[in-house]
mmCIF file of C-alpha atoms and ligand atoms in Angstrom:
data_model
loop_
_atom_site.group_PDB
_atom_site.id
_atom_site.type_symbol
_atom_site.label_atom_id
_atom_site.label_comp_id
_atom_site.label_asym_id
_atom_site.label_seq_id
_atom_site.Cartn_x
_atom_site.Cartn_y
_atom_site.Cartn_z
ATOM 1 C CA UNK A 93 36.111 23.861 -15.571
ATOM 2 C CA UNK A 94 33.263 22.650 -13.361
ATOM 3 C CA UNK A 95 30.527 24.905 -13.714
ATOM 4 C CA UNK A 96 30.311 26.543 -9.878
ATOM 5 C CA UNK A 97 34.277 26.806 -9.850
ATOM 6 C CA UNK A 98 33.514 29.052 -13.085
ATOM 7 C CA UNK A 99 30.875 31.099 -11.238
ATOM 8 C CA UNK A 100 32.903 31.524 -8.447
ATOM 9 C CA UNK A 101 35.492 32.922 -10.226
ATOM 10 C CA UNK A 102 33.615 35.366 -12.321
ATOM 11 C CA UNK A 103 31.794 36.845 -8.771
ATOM 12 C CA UNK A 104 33.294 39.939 -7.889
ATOM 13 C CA UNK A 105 34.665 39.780 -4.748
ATOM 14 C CA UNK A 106 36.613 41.477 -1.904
ATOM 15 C CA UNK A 107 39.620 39.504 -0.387
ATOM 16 C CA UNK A 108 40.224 40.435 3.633
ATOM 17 C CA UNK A 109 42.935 38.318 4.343
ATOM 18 C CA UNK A 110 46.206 39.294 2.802
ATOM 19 C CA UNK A 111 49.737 39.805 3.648
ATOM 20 C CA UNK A 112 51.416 42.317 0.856
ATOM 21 C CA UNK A 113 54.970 41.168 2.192
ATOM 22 C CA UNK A 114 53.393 36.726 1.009
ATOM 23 C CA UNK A 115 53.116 37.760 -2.153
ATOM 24 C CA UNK A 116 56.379 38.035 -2.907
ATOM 25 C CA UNK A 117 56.540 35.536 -6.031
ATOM 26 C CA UNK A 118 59.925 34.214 -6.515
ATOM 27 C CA UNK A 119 60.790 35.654 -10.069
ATOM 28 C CA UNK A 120 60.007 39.164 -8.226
ATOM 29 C CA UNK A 121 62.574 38.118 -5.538
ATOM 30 C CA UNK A 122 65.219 37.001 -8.086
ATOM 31 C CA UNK A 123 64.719 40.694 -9.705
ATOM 32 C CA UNK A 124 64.507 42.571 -6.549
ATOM 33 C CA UNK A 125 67.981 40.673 -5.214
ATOM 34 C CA UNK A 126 69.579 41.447 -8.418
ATOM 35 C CA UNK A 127 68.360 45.299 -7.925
ATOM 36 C CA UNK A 128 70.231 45.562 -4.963
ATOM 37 C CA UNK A 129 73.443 43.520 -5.147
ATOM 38 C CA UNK A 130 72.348 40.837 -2.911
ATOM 39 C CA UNK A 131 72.814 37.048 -3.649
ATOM 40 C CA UNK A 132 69.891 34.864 -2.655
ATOM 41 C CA UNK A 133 70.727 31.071 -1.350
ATOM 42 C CA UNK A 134 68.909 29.149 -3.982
ATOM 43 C CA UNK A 135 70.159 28.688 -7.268
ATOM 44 C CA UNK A 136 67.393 29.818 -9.352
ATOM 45 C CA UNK A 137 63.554 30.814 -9.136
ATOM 46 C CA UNK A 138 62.913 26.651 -9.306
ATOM 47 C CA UNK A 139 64.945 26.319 -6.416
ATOM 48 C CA UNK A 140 63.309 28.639 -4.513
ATOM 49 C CA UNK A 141 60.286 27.411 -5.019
ATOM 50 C CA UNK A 142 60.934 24.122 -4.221
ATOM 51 C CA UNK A 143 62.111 25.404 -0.916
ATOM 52 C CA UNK A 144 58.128 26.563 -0.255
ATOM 53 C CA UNK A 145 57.611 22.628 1.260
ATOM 54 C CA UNK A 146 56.367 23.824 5.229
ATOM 55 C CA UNK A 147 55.665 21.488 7.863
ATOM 56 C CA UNK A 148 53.849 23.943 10.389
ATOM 57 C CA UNK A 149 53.668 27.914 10.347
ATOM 58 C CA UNK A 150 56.982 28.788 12.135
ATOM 59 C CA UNK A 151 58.760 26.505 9.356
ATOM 60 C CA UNK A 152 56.739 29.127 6.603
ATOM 61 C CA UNK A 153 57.588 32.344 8.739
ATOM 62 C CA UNK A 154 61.232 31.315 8.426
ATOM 63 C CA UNK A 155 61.638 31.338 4.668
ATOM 64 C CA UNK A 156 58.992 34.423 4.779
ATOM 65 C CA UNK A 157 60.656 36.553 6.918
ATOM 66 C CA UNK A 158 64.275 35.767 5.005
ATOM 67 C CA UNK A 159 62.214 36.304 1.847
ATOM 68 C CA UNK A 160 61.607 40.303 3.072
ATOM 69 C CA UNK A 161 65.007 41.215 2.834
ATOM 70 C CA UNK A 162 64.775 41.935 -0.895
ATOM 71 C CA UNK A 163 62.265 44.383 -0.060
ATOM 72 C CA UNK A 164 64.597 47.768 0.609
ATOM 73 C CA UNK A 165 63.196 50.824 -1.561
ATOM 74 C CA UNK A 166 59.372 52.801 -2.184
ATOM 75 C CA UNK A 167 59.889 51.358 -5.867
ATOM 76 C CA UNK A 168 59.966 47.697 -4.266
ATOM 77 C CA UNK A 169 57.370 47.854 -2.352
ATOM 78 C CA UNK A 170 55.247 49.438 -5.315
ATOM 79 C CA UNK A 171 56.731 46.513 -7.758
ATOM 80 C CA UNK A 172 55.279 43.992 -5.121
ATOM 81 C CA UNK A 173 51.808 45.720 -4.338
ATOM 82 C CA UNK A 174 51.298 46.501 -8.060
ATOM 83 C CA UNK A 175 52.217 42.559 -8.982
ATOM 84 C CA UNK A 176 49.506 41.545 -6.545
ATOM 85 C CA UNK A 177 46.549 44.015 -7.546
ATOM 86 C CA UNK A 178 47.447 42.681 -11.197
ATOM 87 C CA UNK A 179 46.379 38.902 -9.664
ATOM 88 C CA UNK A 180 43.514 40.483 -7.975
ATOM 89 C CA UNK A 181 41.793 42.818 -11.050
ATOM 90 C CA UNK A 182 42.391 38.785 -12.835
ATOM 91 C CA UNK A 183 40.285 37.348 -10.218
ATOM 92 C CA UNK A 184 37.237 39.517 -10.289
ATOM 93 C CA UNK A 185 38.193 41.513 -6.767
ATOM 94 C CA UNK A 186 36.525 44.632 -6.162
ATOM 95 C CA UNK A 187 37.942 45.192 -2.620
ATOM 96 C CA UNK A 188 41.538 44.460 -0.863
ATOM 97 C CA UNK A 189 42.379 44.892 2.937
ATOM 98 C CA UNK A 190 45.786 44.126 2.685
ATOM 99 C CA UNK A 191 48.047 43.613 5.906
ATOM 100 C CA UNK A 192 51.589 44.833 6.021
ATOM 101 C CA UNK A 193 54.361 44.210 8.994
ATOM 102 C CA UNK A 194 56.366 47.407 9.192
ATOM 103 C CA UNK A 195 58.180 45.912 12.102
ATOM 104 C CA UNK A 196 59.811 43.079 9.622
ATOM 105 C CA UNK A 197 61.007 46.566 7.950
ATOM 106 C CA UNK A 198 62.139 48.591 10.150
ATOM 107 C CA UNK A 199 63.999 46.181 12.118
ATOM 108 C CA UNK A 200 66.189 46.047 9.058
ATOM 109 C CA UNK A 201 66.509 49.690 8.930
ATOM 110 C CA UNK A 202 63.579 50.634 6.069
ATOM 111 C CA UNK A 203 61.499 53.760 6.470
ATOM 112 C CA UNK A 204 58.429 53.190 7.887
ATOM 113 C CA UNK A 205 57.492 55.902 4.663
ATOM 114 C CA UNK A 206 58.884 53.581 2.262
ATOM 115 C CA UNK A 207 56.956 50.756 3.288
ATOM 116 C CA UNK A 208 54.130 52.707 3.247
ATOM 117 C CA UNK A 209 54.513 55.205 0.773
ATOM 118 C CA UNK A 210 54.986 52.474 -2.250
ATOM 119 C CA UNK A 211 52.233 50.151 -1.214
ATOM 120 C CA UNK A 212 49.615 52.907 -1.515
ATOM 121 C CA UNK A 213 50.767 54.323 -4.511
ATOM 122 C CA UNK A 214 50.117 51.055 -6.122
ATOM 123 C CA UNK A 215 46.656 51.007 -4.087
ATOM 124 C CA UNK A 216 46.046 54.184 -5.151
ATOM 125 C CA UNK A 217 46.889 53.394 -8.504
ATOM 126 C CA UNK A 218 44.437 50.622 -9.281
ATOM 127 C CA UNK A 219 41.700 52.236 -7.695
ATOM 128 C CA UNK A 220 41.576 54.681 -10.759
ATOM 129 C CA UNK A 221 42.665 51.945 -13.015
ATOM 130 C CA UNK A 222 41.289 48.971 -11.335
ATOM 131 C CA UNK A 223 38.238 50.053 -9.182
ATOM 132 C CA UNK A 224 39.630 48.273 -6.774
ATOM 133 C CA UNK A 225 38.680 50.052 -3.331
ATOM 134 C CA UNK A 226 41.223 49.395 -0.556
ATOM 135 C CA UNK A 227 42.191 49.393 3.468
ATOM 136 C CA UNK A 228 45.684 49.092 4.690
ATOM 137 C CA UNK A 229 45.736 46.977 7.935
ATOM 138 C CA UNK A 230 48.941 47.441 10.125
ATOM 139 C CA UNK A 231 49.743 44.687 11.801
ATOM 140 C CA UNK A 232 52.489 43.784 14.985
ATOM 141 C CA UNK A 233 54.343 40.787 14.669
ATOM 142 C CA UNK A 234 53.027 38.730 18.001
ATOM 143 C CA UNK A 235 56.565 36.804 18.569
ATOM 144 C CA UNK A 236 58.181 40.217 19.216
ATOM 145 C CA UNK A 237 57.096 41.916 22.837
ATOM 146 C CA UNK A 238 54.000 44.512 23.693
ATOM 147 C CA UNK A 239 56.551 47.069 24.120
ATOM 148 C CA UNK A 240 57.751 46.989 20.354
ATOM 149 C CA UNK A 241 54.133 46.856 19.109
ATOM 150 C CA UNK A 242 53.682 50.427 21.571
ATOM 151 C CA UNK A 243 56.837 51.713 20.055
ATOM 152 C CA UNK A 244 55.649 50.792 16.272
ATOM 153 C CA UNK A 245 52.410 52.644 17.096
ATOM 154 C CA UNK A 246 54.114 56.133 17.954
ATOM 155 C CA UNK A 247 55.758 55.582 14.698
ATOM 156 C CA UNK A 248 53.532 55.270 12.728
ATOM 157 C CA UNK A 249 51.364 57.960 14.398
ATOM 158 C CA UNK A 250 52.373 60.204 11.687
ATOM 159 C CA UNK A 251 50.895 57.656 9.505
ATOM 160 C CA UNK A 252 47.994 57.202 10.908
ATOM 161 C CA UNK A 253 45.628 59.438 8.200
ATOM 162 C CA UNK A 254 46.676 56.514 5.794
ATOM 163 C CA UNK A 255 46.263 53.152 7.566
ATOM 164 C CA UNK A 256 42.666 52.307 8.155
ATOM 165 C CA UNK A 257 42.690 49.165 10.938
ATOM 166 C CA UNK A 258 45.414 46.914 13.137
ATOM 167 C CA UNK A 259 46.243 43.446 13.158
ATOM 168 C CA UNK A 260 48.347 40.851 14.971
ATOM 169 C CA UNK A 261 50.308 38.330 13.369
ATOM 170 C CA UNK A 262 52.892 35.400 13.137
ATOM 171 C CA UNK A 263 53.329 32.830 15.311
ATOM 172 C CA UNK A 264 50.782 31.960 17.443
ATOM 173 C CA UNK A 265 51.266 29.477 20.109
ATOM 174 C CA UNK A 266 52.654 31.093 23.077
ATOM 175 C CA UNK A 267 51.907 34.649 21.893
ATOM 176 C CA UNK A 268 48.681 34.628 22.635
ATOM 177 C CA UNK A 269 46.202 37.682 22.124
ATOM 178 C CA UNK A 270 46.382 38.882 25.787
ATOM 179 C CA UNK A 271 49.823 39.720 25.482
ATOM 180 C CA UNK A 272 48.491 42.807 23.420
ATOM 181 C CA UNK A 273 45.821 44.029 25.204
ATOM 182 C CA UNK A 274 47.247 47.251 26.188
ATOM 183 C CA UNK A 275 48.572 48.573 22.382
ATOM 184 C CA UNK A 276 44.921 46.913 21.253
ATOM 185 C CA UNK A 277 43.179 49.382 23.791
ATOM 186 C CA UNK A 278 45.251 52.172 22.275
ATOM 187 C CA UNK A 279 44.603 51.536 18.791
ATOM 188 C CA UNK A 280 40.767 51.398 19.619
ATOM 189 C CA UNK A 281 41.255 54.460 21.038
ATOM 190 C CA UNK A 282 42.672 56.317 18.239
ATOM 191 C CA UNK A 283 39.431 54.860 16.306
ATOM 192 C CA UNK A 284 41.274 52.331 14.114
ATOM 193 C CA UNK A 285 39.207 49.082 13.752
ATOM 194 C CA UNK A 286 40.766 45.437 14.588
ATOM 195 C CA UNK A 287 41.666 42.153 13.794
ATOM 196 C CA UNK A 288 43.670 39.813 14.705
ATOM 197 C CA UNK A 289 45.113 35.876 13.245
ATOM 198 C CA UNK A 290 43.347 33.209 16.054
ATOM 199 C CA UNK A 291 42.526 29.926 16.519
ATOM 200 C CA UNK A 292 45.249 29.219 12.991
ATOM 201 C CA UNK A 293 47.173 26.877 14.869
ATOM 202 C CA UNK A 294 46.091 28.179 18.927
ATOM 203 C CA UNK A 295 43.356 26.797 20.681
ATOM 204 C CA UNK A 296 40.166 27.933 20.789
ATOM 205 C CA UNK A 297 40.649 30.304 24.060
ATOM 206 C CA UNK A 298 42.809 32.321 21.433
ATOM 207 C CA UNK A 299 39.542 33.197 19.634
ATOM 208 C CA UNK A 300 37.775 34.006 23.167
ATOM 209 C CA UNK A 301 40.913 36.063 23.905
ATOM 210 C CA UNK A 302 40.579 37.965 20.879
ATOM 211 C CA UNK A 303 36.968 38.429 20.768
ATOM 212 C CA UNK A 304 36.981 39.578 24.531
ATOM 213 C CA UNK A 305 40.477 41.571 25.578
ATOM 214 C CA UNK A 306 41.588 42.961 22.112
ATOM 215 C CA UNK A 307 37.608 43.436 21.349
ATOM 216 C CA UNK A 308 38.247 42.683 17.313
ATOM 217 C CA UNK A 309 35.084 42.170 15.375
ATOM 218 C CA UNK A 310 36.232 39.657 12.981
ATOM 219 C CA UNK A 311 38.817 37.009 13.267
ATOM 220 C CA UNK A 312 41.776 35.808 10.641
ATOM 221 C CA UNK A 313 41.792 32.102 10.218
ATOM 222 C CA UNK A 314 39.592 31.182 13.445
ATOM 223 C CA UNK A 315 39.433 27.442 12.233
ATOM 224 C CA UNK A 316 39.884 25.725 15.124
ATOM 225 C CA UNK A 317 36.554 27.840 16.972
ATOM 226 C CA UNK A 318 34.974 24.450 15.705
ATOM 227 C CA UNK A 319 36.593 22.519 18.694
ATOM 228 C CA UNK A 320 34.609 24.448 21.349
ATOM 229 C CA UNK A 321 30.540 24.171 20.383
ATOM 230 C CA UNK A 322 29.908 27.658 22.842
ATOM 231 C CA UNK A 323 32.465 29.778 20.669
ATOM 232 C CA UNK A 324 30.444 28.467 17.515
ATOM 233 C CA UNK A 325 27.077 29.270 18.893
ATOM 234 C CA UNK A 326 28.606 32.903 19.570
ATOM 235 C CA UNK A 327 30.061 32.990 16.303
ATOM 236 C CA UNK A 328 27.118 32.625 14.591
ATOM 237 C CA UNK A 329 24.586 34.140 17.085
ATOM 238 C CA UNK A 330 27.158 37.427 16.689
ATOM 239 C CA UNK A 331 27.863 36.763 13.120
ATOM 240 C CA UNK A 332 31.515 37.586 13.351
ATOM 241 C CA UNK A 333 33.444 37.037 10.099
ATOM 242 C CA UNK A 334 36.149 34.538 10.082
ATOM 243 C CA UNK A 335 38.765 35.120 7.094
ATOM 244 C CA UNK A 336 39.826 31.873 6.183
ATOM 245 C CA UNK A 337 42.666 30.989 4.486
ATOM 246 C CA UNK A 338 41.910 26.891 3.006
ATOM 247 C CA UNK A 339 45.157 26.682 0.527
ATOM 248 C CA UNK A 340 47.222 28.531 3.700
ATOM 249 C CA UNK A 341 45.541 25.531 6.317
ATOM 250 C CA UNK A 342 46.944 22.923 3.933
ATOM 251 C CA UNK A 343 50.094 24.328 3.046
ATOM 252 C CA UNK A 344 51.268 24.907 7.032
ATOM 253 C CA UNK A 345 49.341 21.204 7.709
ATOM 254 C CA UNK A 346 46.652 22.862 9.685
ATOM 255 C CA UNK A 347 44.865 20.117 7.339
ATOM 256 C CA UNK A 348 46.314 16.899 6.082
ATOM 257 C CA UNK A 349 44.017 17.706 2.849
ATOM 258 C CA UNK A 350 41.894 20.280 1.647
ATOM 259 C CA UNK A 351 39.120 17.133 1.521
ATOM 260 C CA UNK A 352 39.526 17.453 5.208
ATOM 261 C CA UNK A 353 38.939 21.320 5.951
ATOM 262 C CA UNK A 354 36.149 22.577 7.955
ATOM 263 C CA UNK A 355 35.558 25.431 5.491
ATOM 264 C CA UNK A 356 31.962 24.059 4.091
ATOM 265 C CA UNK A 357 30.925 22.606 7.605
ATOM 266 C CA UNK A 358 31.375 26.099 9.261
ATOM 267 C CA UNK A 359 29.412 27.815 6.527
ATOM 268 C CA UNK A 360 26.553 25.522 6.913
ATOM 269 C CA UNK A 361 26.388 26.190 10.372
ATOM 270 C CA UNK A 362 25.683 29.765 10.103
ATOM 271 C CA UNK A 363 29.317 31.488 10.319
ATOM 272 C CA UNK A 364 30.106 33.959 8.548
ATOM 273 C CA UNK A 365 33.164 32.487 6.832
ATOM 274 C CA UNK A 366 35.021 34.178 3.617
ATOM 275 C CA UNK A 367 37.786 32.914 1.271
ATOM 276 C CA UNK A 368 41.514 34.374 1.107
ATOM 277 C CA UNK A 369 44.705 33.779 -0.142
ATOM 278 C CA UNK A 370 47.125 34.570 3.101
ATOM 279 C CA UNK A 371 50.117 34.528 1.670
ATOM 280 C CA UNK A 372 49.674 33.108 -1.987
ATOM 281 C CA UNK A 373 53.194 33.446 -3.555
ATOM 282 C CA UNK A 374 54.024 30.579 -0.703
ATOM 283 C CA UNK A 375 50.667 28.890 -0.724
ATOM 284 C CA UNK A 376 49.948 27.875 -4.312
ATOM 285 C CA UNK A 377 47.106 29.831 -5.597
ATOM 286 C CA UNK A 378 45.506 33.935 -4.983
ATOM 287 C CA UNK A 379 41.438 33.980 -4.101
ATOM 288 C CA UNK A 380 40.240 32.145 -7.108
ATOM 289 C CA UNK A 381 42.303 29.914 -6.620
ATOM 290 C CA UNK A 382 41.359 28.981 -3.251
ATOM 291 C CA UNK A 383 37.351 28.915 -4.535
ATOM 292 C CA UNK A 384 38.630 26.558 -6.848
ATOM 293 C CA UNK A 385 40.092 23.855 -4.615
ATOM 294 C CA UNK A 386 36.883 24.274 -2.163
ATOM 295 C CA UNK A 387 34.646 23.504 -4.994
ATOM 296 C CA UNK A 388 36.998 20.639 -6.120
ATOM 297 C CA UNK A 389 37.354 18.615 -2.732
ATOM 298 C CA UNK A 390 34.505 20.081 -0.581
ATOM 299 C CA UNK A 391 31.942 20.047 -3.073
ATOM 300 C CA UNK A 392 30.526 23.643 -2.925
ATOM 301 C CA UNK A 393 27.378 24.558 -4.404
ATOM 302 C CA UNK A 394 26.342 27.153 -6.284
ATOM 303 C CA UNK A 395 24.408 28.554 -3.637
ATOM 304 C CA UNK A 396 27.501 28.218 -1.462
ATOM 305 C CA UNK A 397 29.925 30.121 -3.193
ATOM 306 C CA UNK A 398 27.407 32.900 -4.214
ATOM 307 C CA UNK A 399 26.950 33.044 -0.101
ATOM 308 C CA UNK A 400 30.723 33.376 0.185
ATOM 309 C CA UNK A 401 31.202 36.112 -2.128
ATOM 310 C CA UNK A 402 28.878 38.108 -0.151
ATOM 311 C CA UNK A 403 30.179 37.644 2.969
ATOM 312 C CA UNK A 404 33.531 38.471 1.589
ATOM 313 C CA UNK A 405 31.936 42.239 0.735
ATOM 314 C CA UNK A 406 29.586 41.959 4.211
ATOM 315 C CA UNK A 407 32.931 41.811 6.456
ATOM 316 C CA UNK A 408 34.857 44.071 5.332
ATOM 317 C CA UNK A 409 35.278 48.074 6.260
ATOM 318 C CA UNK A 410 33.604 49.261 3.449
ATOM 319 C CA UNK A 411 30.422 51.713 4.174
ATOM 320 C CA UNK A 412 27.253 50.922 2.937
ATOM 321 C CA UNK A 413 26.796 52.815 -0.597
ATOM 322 C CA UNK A 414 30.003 50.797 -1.637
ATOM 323 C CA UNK A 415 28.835 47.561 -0.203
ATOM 324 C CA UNK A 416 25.384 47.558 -1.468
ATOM 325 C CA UNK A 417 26.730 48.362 -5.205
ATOM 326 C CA UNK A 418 29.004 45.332 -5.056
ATOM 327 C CA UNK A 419 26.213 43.057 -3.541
ATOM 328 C CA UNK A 420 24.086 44.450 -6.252
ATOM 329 C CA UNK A 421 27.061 43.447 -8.996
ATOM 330 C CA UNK A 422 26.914 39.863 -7.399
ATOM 331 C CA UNK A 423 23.276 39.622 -7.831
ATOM 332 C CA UNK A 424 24.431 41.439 -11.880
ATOM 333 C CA UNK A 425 27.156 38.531 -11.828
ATOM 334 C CA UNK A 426 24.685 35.832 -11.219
ATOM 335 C CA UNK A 427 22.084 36.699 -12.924
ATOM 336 C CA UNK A 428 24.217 36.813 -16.350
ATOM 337 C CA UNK A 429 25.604 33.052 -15.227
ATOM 338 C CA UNK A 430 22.451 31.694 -15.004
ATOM 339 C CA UNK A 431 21.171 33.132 -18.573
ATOM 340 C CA UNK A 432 24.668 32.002 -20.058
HETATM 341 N N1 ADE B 1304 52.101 36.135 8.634
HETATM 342 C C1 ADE B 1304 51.954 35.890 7.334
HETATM 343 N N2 ADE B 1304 51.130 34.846 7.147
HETATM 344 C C2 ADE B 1304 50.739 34.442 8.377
HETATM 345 C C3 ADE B 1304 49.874 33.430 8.846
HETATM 346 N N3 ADE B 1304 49.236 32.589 8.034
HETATM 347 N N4 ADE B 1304 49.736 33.296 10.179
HETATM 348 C C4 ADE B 1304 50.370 34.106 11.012
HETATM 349 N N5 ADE B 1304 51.180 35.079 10.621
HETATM 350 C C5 ADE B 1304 51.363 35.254 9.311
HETATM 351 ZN ZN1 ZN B 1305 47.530 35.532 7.732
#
């Protein structure tokens, strides 16, 4: 393997951009169907994965949101949480903010405390194991009104002691962050931290939206700030963390080719950019996988992928005594490589 592609896969690092319900691999699906009675419509684990060919998000979100319906029971949800954090301990992660979308759930007539209940038991879980430190991000689905985001919020305020920030989600054009300014206020209100997907496949006023009415301090995706030079300047001069997704961008044809992403040009303009996986059952590869294909088409440098490593433990929730000792084991990390 070339050299830096090794290094960046050794780094320990913290992945910020992750939706529990994308990581539903296909032989887990075929298992999870068979659990429960319920015939899939592709022949076989192949097929299925085959069918993971998108041609924008909506075409992804389709075969995503179908893909859910296996997921019924606590035990599922554990199965699925527990499969990822396997991938994760594999690629050197120290830290996970994981998103879930309880309305995707519920709708279908889960328990909110299902949903829940089985994907922090297998957070909880590789913390002792692992050391793997954790937030659980809640997120509304954007295509579905204001009013069901409010009315997902008093459910879960039960919840609430266990879920540590908000997102926003799914698809993007036409939804844009204003609709959700109200339930944003709420949730920053009740203290919970936010986030929200912009600028994936919106324009670059859905980052300004964002930033501005929902008041979130770091953006998911956020690639396409680089068509307005203002938003970059106040990217960088406010150093908000973008959590970019590059196999996601070239799966959904955000870019033609991952020789093509801005990824590398953002970084070297000062923004704080990380690497994450998205939805990496669908998209072909978890975090190192994603370091991989930036150091194979864009080129990263050592120096480069040591800087995104850190950022990827600089933006996330974690307070400072557990942030400084993972930048310290990066430094630990490094330091070992370079002696190797
Ligand atoms: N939900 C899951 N993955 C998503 C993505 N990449 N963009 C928007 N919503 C999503
Ligand atoms: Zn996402």
């Amino acid at each position: 393997m070339n050299p830096v592609a090794n290094l960046a896969c050794l780094l320990p690092k913290a992945e910020l951009h992750l939706h529990i319900e994308g990581t539903l691999e296909p032989e887990l699906a075929f298992r999870l169907a068979a659990r429960h009675g319920v015939s899939l419509p592709y022949a076989d684990v192949e097929a299925l994965r085959a069918a993971y060919d998108f041609s924008d998000l909506q075409s992804f979100l389709d075969l995503y949101y179908a893909g859910a319906n296996v997921l019924r029971t606590e035990a599922d949800f554990y199965d699925l949480t527990h499969a990822y954090l396997a991938r994760a301990h594999a690629d050197n992660l120290r830290h996970v903010e994981i998103f879930f979308d309880p309305q995707t759930h519920t709708e279908r007539g889960v328990a909110f405390e299902e949903v829940l209940g089985g994907i922090r038991r297998a957070l909880l879980e590789a913390e002792r194991e692992w050391g793997i430190s954790f937030k659980v991000i809640m997120s509304f689905l954007r295509h579905l009104s204001e009013a069901d985001a409010l009315a997902t919020l008093e459910e879960a305020r039960p919840h609430l002691h266990r879920i540590d920030g908000i997102g926003l989600d799914s698809s993007e054009m036409g939804h844009p962050p204003s609709k959700f300014a109200r339930v944003f206020a709420e949730c920053r209100e009740l203290g919970l931290p936010v986030v929200a997907h912009a600028g994936e496949e919106g324009p670059p006023e859905y980052i300004e939206e964002a930033l501005d009415l929902l008041r979130v301090k770091r953006i998911d995706h956020g690639v396409r700030a680089l068509e307005s030079e203002a938003l970059m300047q106040r990217l960088v001069d406010e150093q908000i963390p973008l959590t970019v997704c590059p196999l996601s961008n070239v799966k959904l044809k955000v870019y033609d080719d991952m020789s093509m992403h801005s990824l590398r040009k953002m970084l070297a303009r000062g923004v704080k950019v990380t690497i994450n996986s998205d939805d990496p059952a669908y998209f072909g590869g978890y975090v190192n996988a994603n370091f991989v294909a930036c150091v194979e088409s864009l080129g990263l440098t050592e120096a480069e992928v040591i800087k995104l490593a850190r950022n990827s433990i600089e933006a996330s929730w974690l307070d400072s005594a557990r942030r400084d000792a993972l930048l310290a084991a990066i430094d630990d990390t490094v330091e070992e490589w370079r002696a190797r």
